[in-house]
């Protein structure tokens, strides 16, 4: 019994040491404004979209169409995105965006609907945006 406890203790201490050494960058303030691009898959085809973000707005350029959203910052790393001109009930739902790590020219983010819908799977999705200006 004592050897089992010692084994768990060794694994626990090793895990804590290894995870405490890894620290992801989160310089979110560098990504609050600017011009960005990201790739996404639509119907099996990889596409690239661009968006311009200010402190208060985001303008997405997807398939040669512009779409604007308002932004309400929660903190330097999180904000709520809400379409200004939604064309469906689904587009009326605000999206919670969270920057989870940054590099020198990009950031990884998670997003989900800001309000949970009991009738819909509200899992978090991930993406990467690259700052181009």
Coordinates of C-alpha atoms in Angstrom, one line a residue:
X1 CA 0.0 0.0 0.0
X2 CA 2.8 2.4 0.9
X3 CA 4.6 1.7 -2.4
X4 CA 1.4 2.6 -4.3
X5 CA 1.1 5.9 -2.4
X6 CA 4.8 6.6 -3.2
X7 CA 4.2 5.9 -6.9
X8 CA 1.2 8.2 -7.0
X9 CA 3.2 10.9 -5.1
X10 CA 6.1 10.7 -7.6
X11 CA 3.7 10.9 -10.6
X12 CA 1.8 13.8 -9.0
X13 CA 5.0 15.8 -8.3
X14 CA 6.4 15.1 -11.8
X15 CA 3.1 16.2 -13.4
X16 CA 3.1 19.5 -11.4
X17 CA 6.7 20.2 -12.3
X18 CA 6.2 19.5 -16.0
X19 CA 3.0 21.6 -16.2
X20 CA 4.4 24.5 -14.2
X21 CA 7.3 24.8 -16.6
X22 CA 5.0 25.3 -19.6
X23 CA 3.6 28.8 -19.8
X24 CA 1.7 29.8 -22.9
X25 CA 2.1 33.4 -24.0
X26 CA -1.0 35.6 -23.7
X27 CA -0.1 39.1 -24.9
X28 CA -3.7 39.8 -25.8
X29 CA -3.4 43.6 -25.9
X30 CA -1.3 43.3 -29.1
X31 CA -4.3 41.7 -30.8
X32 CA -7.2 44.0 -29.8
X33 CA -7.0 45.9 -33.0
X34 CA -5.6 45.3 -36.5
X35 CA -6.1 43.4 -39.7
X36 CA -6.2 39.6 -39.4
X37 CA -6.7 36.6 -41.6
X38 CA -7.8 33.0 -40.8
X39 CA -8.5 29.9 -42.7
X40 CA -11.6 27.7 -42.4
X41 CA -13.2 24.7 -44.0
X42 CA -16.5 25.1 -45.8
X43 CA -18.1 22.1 -47.6
X44 CA -14.7 20.4 -47.7
X45 CA -12.9 23.4 -49.2
X46 CA -10.3 25.4 -47.4
X47 CA -10.9 29.2 -47.6
X48 CA -9.2 32.3 -46.2
X49 CA -11.1 35.2 -44.7
X50 CA -9.9 38.6 -43.5
X51 CA -11.2 40.8 -40.7
X52 CA -10.4 44.3 -39.4
X53 CA -10.9 44.9 -35.7
X54 CA -11.1 48.2 -33.8
X55 CA -11.8 48.6 -30.1
X56 CA -15.6 48.7 -30.8
X57 CA -16.1 46.9 -34.2
X58 CA -15.1 43.9 -36.3
X59 CA -15.6 43.9 -40.1
X60 CA -15.3 40.4 -41.6
X61 CA -14.6 40.0 -45.3
X62 CA -15.8 36.5 -46.4
X63 CA -16.4 35.5 -50.0
X64 CA -16.2 39.1 -51.1
X65 CA -18.9 40.2 -48.7
X66 CA -18.5 42.5 -45.7
X67 CA -20.2 41.7 -42.4
X68 CA -20.0 44.0 -39.3
X69 CA -20.2 43.2 -35.6
X70 CA -20.0 45.2 -32.5
X71 CA -17.4 44.2 -29.8
X72 CA -17.8 44.5 -26.1
X73 CA -14.5 43.8 -24.3
X74 CA -14.7 41.8 -21.1
X75 CA -10.9 42.0 -20.5
X76 CA -7.8 42.2 -22.8
X77 CA -8.3 38.5 -23.8
X78 CA -12.1 38.1 -24.0
X79 CA -14.9 39.9 -25.8
X80 CA -18.5 39.5 -27.0
X81 CA -19.1 39.7 -30.7
X82 CA -22.6 40.6 -31.9
X83 CA -23.7 41.0 -35.5
X84 CA -25.0 44.4 -36.4
X85 CA -27.2 43.2 -39.3
X86 CA -28.1 39.6 -38.6
X87 CA -30.0 37.7 -41.4
X88 CA -31.2 34.8 -39.2
X89 CA -32.1 34.0 -35.7
X90 CA -28.8 32.1 -35.3
X91 CA -26.8 35.2 -36.3
X92 CA -28.6 37.2 -33.7
X93 CA -26.9 35.2 -30.9
X94 CA -23.8 36.9 -29.5
X95 CA -20.5 34.9 -29.6
X96 CA -18.0 34.8 -26.7
X97 CA -14.4 35.0 -28.0
X98 CA -11.4 34.2 -25.9
X99 CA -7.7 34.5 -26.9
X100 CA -6.0 31.5 -25.2
X101 CA -2.4 32.0 -26.5
X102 CA -0.4 34.3 -28.7
X103 CA 2.8 34.2 -30.8
X104 CA 4.7 37.1 -32.4
X105 CA 2.2 37.3 -35.3
X106 CA -0.9 35.2 -34.5
X107 CA -3.2 34.1 -31.7
X108 CA -5.2 31.0 -30.9
X109 CA -8.8 31.6 -29.8
X110 CA -11.8 29.7 -28.6
X111 CA -15.4 30.7 -29.3
X112 CA -18.9 29.7 -28.5
X113 CA -22.3 31.2 -28.2
X114 CA -22.4 33.6 -25.3
X115 CA -25.7 32.3 -24.0
X116 CA -26.2 28.5 -23.6
X117 CA -29.0 27.1 -25.6
X118 CA -30.5 23.9 -24.0
X119 CA -31.6 22.6 -27.4
X120 CA -28.2 23.1 -29.1
X121 CA -24.7 21.7 -28.5
X122 CA -22.7 24.7 -27.3
X123 CA -19.2 23.3 -27.5
X124 CA -16.2 25.5 -27.8
X125 CA -14.5 25.7 -31.1
X126 CA -10.9 26.8 -31.8
X127 CA -9.2 28.7 -34.5
X128 CA -6.0 30.7 -35.3
X129 CA -5.9 34.2 -36.6
X130 CA -2.8 35.8 -38.1
X131 CA -2.1 39.5 -37.8
X132 CA -1.3 40.9 -41.2
X133 CA -1.4 44.6 -40.4

